[in-house]
mmCIF file of C-alpha atoms in Angstrom:
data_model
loop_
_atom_site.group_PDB
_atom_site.id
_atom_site.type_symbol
_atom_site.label_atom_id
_atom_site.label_comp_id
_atom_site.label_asym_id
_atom_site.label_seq_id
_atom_site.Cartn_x
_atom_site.Cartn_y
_atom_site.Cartn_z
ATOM 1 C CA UNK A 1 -76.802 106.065 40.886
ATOM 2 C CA UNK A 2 -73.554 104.294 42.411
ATOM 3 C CA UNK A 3 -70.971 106.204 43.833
ATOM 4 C CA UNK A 4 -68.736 103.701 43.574
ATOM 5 C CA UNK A 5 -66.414 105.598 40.632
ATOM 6 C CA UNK A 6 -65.575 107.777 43.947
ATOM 7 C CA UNK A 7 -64.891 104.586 45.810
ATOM 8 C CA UNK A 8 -67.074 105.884 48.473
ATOM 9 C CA UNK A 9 -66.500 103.977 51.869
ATOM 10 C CA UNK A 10 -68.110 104.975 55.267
ATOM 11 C CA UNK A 11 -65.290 105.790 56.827
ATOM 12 C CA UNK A 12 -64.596 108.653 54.514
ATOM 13 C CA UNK A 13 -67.594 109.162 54.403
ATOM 14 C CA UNK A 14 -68.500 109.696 57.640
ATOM 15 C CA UNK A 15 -65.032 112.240 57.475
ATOM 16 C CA UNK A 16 -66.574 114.175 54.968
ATOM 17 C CA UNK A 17 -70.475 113.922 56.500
ATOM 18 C CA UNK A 18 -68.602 115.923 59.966
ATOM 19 C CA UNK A 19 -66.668 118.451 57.497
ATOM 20 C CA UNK A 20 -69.618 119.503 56.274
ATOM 21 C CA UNK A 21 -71.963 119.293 59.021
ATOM 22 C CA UNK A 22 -68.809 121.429 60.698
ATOM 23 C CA UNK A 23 -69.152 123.816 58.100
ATOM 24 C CA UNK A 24 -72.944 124.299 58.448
ATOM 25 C CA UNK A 25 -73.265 124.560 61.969
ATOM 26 C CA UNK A 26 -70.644 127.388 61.004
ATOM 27 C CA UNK A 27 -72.924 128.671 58.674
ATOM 28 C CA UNK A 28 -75.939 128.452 61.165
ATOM 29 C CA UNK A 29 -73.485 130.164 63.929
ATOM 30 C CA UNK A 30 -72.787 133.062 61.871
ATOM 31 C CA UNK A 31 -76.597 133.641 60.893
ATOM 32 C CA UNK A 32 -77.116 133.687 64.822
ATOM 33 C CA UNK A 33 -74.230 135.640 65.583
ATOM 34 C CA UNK A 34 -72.823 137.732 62.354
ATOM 35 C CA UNK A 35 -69.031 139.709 62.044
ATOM 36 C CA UNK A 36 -67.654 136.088 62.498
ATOM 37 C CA UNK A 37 -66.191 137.579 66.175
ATOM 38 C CA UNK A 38 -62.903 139.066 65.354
ATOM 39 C CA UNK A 39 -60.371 138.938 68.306
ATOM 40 C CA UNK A 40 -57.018 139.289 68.697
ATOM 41 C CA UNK A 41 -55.355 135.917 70.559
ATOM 42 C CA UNK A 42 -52.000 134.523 71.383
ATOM 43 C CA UNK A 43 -51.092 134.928 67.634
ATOM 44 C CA UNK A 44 -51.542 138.171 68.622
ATOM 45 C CA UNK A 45 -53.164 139.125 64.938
ATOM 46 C CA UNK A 46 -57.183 139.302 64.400
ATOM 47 C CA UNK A 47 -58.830 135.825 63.500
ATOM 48 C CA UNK A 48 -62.451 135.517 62.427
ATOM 49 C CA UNK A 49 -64.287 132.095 63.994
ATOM 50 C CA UNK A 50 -63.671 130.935 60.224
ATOM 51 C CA UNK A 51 -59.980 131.385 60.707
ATOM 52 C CA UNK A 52 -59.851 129.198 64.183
ATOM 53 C CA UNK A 53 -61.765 126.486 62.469
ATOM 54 C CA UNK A 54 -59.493 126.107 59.500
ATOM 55 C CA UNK A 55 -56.369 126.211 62.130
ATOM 56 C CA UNK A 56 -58.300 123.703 64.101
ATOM 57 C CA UNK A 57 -58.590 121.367 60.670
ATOM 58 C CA UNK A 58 -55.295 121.917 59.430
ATOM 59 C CA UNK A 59 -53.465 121.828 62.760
ATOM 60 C CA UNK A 60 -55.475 118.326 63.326
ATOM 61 C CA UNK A 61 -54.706 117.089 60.087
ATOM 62 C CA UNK A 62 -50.843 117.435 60.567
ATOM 63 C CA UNK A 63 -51.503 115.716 64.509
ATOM 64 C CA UNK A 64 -53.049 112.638 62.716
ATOM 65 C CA UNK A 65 -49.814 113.018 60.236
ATOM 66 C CA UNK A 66 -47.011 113.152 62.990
ATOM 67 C CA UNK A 67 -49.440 110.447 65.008
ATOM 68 C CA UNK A 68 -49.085 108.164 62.323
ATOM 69 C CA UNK A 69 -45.441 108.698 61.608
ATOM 70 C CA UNK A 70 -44.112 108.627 65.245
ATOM 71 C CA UNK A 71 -47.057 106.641 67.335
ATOM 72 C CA UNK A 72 -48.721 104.444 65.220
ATOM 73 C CA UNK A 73 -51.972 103.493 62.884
ATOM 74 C CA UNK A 74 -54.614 103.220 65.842
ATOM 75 C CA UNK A 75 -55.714 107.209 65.332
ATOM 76 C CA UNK A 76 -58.387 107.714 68.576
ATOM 77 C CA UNK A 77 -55.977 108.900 70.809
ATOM 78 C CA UNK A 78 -54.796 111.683 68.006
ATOM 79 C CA UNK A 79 -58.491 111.926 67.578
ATOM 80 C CA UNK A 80 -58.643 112.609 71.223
ATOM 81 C CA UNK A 81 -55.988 115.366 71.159
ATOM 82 C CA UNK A 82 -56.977 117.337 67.634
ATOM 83 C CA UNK A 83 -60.613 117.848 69.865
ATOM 84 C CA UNK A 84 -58.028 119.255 72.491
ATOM 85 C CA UNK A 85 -56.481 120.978 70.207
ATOM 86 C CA UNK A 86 -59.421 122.285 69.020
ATOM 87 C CA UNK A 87 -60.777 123.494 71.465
ATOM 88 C CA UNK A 88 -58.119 125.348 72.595
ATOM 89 C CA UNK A 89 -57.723 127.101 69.355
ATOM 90 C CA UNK A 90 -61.181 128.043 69.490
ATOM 91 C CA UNK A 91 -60.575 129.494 73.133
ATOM 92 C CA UNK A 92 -57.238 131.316 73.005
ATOM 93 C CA UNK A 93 -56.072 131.476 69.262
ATOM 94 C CA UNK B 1 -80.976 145.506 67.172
ATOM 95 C CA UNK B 2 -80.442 145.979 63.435
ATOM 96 C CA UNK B 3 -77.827 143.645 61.603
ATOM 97 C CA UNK B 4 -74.646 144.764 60.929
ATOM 98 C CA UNK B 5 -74.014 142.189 58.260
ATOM 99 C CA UNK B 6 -76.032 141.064 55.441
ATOM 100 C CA UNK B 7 -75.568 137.480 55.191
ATOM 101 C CA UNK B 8 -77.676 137.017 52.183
ATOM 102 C CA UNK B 9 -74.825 138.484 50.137
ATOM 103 C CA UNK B 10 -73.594 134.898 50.483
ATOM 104 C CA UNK B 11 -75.482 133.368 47.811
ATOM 105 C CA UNK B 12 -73.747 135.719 45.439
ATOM 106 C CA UNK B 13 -71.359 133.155 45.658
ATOM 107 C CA UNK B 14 -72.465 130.216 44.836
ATOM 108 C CA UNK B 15 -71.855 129.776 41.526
ATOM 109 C CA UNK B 16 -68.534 130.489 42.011
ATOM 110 C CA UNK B 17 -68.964 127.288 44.965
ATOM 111 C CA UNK B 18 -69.904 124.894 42.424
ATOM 112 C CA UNK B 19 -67.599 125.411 40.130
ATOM 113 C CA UNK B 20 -64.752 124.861 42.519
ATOM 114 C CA UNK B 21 -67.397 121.790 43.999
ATOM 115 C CA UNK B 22 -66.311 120.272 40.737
ATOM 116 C CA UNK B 23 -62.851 121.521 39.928
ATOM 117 C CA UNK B 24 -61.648 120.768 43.153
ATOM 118 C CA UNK B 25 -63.573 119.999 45.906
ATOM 119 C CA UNK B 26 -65.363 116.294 43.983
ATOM 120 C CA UNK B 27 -61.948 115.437 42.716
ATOM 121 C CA UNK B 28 -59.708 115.794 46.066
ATOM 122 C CA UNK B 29 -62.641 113.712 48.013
ATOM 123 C CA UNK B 30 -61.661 110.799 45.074
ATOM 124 C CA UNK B 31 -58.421 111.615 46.119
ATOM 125 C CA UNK B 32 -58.877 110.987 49.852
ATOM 126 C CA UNK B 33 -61.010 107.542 48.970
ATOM 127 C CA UNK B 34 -58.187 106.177 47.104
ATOM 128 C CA UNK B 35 -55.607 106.881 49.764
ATOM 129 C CA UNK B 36 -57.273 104.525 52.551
ATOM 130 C CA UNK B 37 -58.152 101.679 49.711
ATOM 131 C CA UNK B 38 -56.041 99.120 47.687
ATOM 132 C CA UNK B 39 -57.212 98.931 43.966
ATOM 133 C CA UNK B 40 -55.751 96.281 41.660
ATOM 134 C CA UNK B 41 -58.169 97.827 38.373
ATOM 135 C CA UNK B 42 -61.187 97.149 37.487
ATOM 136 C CA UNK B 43 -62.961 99.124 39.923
ATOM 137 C CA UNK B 44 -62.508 97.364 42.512
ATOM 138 C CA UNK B 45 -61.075 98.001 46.356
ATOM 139 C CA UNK B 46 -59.646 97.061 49.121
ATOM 140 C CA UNK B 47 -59.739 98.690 52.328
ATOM 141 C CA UNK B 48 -56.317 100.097 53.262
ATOM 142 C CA UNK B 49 -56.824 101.885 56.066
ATOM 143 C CA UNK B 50 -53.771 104.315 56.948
ATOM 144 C CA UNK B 51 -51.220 102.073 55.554
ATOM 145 C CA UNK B 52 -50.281 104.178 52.641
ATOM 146 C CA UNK B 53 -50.163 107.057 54.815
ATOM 147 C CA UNK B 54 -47.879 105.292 56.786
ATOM 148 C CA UNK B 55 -45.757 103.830 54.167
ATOM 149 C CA UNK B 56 -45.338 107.470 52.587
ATOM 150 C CA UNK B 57 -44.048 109.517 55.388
ATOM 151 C CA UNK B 58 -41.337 106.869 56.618
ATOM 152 C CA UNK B 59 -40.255 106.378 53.033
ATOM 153 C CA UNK B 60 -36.528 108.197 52.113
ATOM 154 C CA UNK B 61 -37.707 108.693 48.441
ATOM 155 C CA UNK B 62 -40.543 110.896 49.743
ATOM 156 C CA UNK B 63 -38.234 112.688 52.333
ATOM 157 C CA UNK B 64 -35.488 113.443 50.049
ATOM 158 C CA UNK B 65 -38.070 114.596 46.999
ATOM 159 C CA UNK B 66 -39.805 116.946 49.449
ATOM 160 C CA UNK B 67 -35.987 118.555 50.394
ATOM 161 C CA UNK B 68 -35.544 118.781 46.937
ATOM 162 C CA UNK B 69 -38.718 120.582 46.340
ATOM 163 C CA UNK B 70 -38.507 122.986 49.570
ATOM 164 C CA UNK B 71 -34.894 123.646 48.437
ATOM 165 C CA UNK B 72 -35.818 124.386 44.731
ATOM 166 C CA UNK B 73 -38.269 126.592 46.130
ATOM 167 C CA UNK B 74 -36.067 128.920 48.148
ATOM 168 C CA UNK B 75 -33.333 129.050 46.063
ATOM 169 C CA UNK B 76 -35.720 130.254 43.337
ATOM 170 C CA UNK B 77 -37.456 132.842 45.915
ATOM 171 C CA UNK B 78 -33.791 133.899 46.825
ATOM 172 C CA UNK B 79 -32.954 134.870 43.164
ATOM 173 C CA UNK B 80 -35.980 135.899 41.668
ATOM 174 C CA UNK B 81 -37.666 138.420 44.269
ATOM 175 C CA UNK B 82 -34.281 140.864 44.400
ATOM 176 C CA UNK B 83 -33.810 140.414 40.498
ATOM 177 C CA UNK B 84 -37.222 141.334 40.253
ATOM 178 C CA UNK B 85 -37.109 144.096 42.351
ATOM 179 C CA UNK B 86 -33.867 145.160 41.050
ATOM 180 C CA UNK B 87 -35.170 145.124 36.940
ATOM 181 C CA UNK B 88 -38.220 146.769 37.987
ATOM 182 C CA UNK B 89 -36.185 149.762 39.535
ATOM 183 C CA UNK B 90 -33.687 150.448 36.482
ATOM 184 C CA UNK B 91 -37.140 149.757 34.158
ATOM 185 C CA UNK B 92 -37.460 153.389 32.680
ATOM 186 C CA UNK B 93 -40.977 154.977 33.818
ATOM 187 C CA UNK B 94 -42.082 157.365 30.927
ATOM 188 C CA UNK B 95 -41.067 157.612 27.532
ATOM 189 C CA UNK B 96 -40.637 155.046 24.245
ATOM 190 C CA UNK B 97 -38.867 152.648 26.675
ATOM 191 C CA UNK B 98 -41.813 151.628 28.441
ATOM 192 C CA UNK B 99 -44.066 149.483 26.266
ATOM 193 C CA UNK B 100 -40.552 148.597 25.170
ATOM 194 C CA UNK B 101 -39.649 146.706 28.162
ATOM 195 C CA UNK B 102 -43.083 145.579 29.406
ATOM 196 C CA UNK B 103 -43.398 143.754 26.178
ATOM 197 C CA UNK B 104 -39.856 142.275 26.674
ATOM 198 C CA UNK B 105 -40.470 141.492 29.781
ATOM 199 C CA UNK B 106 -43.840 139.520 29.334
ATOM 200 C CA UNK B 107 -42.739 137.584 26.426
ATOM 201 C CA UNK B 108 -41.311 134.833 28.622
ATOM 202 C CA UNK B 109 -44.671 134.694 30.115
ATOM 203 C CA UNK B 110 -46.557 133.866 27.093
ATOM 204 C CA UNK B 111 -44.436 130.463 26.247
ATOM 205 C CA UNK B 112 -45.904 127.242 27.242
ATOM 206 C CA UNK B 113 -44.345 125.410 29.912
ATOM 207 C CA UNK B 114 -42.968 122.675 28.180
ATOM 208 C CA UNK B 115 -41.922 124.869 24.963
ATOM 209 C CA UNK B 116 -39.578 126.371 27.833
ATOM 210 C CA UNK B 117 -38.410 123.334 28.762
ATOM 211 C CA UNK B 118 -37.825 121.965 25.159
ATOM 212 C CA UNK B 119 -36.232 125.432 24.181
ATOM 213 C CA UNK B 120 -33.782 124.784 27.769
ATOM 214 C CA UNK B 121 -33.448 121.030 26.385
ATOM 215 C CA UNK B 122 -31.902 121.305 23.544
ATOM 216 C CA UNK B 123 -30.259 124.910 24.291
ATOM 217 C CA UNK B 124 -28.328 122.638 27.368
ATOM 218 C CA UNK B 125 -27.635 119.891 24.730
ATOM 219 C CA UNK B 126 -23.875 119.748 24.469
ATOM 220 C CA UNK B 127 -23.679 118.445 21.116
ATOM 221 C CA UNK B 128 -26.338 120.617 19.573
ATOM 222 C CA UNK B 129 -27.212 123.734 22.434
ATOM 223 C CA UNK B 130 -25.557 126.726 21.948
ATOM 224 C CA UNK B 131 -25.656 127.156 25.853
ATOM 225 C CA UNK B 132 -23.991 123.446 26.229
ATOM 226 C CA UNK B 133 -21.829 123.742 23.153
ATOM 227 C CA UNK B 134 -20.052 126.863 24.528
ATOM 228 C CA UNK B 135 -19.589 125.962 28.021
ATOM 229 C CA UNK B 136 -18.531 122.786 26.481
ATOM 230 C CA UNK B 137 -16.052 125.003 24.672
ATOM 231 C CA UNK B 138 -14.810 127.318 27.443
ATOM 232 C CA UNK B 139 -13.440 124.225 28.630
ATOM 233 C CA UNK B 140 -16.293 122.940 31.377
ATOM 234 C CA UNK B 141 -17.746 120.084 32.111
ATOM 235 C CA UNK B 142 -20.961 120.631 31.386
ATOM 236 C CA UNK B 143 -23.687 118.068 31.033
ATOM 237 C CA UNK B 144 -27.345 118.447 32.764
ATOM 238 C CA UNK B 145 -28.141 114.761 31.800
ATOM 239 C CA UNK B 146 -24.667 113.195 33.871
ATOM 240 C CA UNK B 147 -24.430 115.846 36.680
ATOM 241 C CA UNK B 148 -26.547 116.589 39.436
ATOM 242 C CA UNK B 149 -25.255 119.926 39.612
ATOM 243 C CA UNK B 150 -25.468 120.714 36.454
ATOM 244 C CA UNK B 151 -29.621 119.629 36.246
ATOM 245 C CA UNK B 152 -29.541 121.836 39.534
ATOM 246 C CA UNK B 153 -28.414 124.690 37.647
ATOM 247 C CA UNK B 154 -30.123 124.348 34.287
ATOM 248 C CA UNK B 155 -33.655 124.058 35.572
ATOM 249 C CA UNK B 156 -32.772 127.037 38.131
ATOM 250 C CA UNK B 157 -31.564 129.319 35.426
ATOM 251 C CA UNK B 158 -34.605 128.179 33.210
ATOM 252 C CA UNK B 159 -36.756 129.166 35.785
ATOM 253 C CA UNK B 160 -35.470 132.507 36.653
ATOM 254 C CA UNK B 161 -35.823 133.099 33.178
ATOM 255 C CA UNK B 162 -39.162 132.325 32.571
ATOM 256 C CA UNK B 163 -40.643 133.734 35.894
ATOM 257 C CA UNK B 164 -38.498 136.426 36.690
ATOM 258 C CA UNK B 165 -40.629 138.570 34.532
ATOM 259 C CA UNK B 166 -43.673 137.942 36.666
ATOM 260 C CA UNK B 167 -41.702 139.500 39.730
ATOM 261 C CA UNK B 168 -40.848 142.490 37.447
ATOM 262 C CA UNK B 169 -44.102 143.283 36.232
ATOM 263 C CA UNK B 170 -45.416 143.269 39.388
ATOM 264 C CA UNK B 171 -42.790 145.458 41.372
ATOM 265 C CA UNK B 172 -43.259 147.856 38.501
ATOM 266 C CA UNK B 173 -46.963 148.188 38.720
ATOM 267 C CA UNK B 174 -46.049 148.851 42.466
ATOM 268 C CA UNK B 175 -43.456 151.109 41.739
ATOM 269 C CA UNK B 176 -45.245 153.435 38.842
ATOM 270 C CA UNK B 177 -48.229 153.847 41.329
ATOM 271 C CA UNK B 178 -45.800 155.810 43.979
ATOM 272 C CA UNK B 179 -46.801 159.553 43.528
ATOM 273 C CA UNK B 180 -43.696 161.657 42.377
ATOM 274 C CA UNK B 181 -44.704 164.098 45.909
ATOM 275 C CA UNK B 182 -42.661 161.193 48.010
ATOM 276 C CA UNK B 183 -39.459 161.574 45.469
ATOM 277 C CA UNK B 184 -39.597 165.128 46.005
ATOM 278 C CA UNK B 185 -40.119 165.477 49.510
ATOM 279 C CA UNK B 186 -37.535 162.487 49.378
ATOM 280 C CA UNK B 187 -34.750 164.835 47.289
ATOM 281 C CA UNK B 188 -35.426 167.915 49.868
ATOM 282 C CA UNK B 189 -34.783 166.049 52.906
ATOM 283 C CA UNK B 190 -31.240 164.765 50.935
ATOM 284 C CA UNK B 191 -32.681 161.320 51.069
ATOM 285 C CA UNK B 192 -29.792 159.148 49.787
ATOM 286 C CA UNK B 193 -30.797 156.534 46.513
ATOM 287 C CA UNK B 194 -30.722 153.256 49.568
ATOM 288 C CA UNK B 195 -32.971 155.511 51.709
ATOM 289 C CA UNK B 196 -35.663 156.224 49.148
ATOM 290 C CA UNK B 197 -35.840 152.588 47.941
ATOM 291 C CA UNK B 198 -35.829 151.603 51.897
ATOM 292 C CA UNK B 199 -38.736 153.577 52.927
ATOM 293 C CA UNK B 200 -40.661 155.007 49.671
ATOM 294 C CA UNK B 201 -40.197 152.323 47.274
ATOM 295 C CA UNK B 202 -40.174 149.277 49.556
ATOM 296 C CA UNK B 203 -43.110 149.947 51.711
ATOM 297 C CA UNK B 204 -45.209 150.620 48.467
ATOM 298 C CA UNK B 205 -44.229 147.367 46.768
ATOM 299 C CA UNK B 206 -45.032 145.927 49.920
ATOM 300 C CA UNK B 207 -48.584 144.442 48.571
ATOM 301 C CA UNK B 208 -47.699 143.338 45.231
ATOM 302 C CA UNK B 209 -44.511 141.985 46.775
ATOM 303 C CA UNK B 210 -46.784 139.456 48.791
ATOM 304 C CA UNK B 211 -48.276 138.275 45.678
ATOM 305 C CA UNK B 212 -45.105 137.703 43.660
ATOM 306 C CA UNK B 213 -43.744 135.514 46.887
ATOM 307 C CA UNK B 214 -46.517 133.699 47.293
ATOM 308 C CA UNK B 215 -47.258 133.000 43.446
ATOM 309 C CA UNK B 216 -43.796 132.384 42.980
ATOM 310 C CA UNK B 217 -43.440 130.098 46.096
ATOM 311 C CA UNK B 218 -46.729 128.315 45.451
ATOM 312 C CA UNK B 219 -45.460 127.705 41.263
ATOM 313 C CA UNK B 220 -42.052 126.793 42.292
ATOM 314 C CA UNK B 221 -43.519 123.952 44.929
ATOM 315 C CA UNK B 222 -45.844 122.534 42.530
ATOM 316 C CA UNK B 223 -42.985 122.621 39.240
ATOM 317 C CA UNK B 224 -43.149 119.821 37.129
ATOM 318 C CA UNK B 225 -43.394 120.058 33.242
ATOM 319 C CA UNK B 226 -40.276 122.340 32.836
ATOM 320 C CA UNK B 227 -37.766 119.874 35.056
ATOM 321 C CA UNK B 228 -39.361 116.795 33.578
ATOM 322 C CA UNK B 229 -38.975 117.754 30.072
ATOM 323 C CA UNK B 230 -35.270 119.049 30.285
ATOM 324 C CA UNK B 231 -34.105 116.260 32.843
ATOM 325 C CA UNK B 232 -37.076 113.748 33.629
ATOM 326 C CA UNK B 233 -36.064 113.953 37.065
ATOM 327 C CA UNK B 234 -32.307 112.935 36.261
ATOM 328 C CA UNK B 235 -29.840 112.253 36.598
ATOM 329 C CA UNK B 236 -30.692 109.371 39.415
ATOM 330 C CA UNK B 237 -33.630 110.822 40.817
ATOM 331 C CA UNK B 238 -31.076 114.630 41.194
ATOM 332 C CA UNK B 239 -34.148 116.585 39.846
ATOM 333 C CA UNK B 240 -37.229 114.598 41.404
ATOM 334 C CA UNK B 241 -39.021 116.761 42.951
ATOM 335 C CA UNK B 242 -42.185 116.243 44.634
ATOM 336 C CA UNK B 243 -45.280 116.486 41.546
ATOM 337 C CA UNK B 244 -42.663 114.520 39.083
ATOM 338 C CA UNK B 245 -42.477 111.451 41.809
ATOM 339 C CA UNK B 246 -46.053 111.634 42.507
ATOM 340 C CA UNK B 247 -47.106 111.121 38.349
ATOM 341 C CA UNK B 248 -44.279 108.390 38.499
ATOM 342 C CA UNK B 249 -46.160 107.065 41.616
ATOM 343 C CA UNK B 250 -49.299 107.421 40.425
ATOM 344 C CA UNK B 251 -49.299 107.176 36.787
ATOM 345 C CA UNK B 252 -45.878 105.419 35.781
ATOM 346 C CA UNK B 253 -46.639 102.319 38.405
ATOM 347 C CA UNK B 254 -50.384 103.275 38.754
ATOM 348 C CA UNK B 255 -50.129 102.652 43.031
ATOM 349 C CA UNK B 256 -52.829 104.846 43.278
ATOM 350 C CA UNK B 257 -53.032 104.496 47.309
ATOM 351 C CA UNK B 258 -49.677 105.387 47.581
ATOM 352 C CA UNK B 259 -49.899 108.612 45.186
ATOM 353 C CA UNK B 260 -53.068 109.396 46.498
ATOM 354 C CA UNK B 261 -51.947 109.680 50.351
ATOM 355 C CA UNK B 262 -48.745 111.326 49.047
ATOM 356 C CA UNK B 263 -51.193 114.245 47.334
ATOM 357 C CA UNK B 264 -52.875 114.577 50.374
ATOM 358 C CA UNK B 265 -49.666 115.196 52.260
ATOM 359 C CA UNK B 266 -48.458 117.757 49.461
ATOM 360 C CA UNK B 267 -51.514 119.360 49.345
ATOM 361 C CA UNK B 268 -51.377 119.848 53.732
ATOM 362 C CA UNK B 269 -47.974 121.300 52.728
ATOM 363 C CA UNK B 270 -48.679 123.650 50.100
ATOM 364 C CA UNK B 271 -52.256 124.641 52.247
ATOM 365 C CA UNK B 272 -50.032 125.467 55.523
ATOM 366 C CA UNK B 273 -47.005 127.375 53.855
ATOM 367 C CA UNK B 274 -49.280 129.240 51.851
ATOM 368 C CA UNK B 275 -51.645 130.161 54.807
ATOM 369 C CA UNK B 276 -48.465 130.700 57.272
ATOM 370 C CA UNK B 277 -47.133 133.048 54.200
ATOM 371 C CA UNK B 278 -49.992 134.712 53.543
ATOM 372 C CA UNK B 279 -50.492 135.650 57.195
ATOM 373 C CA UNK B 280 -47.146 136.778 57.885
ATOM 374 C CA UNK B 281 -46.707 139.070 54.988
ATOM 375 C CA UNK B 282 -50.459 140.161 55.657
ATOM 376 C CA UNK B 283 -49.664 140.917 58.912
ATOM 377 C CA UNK B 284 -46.834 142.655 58.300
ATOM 378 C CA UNK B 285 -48.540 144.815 55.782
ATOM 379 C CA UNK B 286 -51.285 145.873 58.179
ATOM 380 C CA UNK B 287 -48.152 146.350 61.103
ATOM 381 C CA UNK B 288 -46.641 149.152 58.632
ATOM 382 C CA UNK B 289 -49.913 150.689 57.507
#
């Protein structure tokens, strides 16, 4: 079977591959460690571990937006600073 | 140490996984394929890379039909959540009046949304609408397919007529489930008629408020069969708003890179001002409680 009525290439497809692989390790994480850790950050309202990775997608997805609209179409330095960004949501958010 | 979850309640949902696998999920990973390829038909593509993504957000015709859209949106908010709330209060609560109204109320609902926006067509019309023939009459120049303003006002009055209802049913489901103890203890303490819709009525609409706002922003964002029947995004592109340029994008010149990174955008927008409203008023909801 061809996938090609999807017009599959690897770049997407490597896109999608880490979005899902995110989402199992997620799934894995909260089999290991259940309640999804509520806490209270600087939003200063309760967010699950489920809540800081969709901030962490959506937030990067609007970095690589304003990257491309303001910077320019080479994306690994945006791709550099959603990890940041990340990673800070997962520590303080 | 014993579990305090049971994660194997999970699998209760999966059938409920596939189907949005294949309503949404399959379909908006098409979507995200197409908007980093060139296709001429046939088949076949060409890699892209961002350029549509690129081409979209420093294009004026995609800046000016998401102002349109994010101005449609609040004016419609603006109107319909206080008419809403204010119906819903006069609505009678016991009685023969009841089924009366709630019927009257949801028959707007039940119309098709481009019956709505053939009834609004030819009601507008000013040589055959009674609307448009008796504006046309009072002496004003009235004409939704010449003047911007006019569209502007003809799709917004549509609107709040076909949706308001949905604001009203929902304050009144609110409203009817307040306990007549709080109107009481309200009337003993000399609560004025502001005071008791301040902090009775408001506070316990407070939940099915968030809904109406949120269904009402999210229907409002994504319009487009009522404005394209009634105007087809005229006059000039007046009444373009963001879905009707993306089907003339997509399917009226079939640049399916372009519409495709342009329904990726609109769908980030719609995904973060949904989220950032369903927060807030969630938040807010739990502050009160």
């Amino acid at each position: 079977m061809t996938l090609s009525w999807m017009a599959w290439t690897w770049p997407t497809a490597i896109f999608f591959i880490t979005i899902f692989a995110l989402l199992i390790g997620m799934g894995v994480w909260e089999y290991a460690v259940p309640g999804g850790s509520p806490r209270v950050g600087i939003l200063r309202f309760e967010t699950t571990r489920g809540d800081r990775l969709f901030v962490s997608l959506l937030g990067s997805a609007f970095i690589c937006l304003f990257w491309l609209g303001l910077v320019g179409p080479s994306l690994w330095w945006a791709l550099a600073l959603c990890l940041g960004y990340a990673l800070c949501v997962f520590r303080w958010v | 140490m014993e579990k305090t979850w049971n994660n194997k309640a999970w699998f209760m949902v999966l059938p409920v996984l596939l189907l949005v696998a294949f309503s949404a999920v399959i379909p908006l990973m098409t979507v995200v394929n197409y908007s980093v390829q060139d296709t001429f038909g046939n088949n076949e593509f060409f890699w892209a890379g961002t350029e549509w993504f690129e081409e979209v957000l420093s294009s004026s015709r995609f800046h000016d039909a998401l102002l349109r859209t994010i101005a449609f949106s609040a004016i419609i908010l603006a109107i319909e959540i206080p008419l809403g709330i204010l119906i819903a209060l006069t609505m009678p609560r016991k009685g023969w009046g009841v089924p009366v109204c709630l019927v009257l109320m949801s028959l707007p609902l039940l119309i098709p949304w481009n019956v709505v926006g053939t009834i609004w067509q030819l009601f507008g019309r000013t040589d055959i609408g009674l609307l448009g023939r008796m504006l046309t009459g009072l002496g004003i120049d009235y004409n939704y397919g010449r003047n911007p303003f006019d569209a502007w006002a003809t799709i917004i009055v549509m609107d709040v007529w076909h949706w308001t209802s949905l604001v009203v049913l929902l304050c009144y489901a609110g409203l009817v489930s307040i306990p007549e103890a709080y109107y009481q203890a309200a009337k003993i303490d000399g609560a004025s008629r502001w005071s008791v819709f301040r902090f009775i009525e408001l506070p316990k609409m407070n939940r099915v408020l968030q809904i109406a706002i949120l269904l009402r922003f999210m229907d409002s964002f994504m319009i487009y069969t009522e404005p394209f029947v009634v105007t087809g995004g005229g006059p000039g592109s007046a009444t373009t708003f963001l879905s009707i340029d993306l089907v003339k994008t997509a399917v009226g010149q079939f640049d399916l890179g372009p519409a495709a990174a342009m329904s990726i955008i609109y769908f980030m927008i719609i995904l973060l001002l949904s989220w950032v409203f369903f927060t807030v008023t969630t938040q807010a909801g739990e502050d009160r409680s």
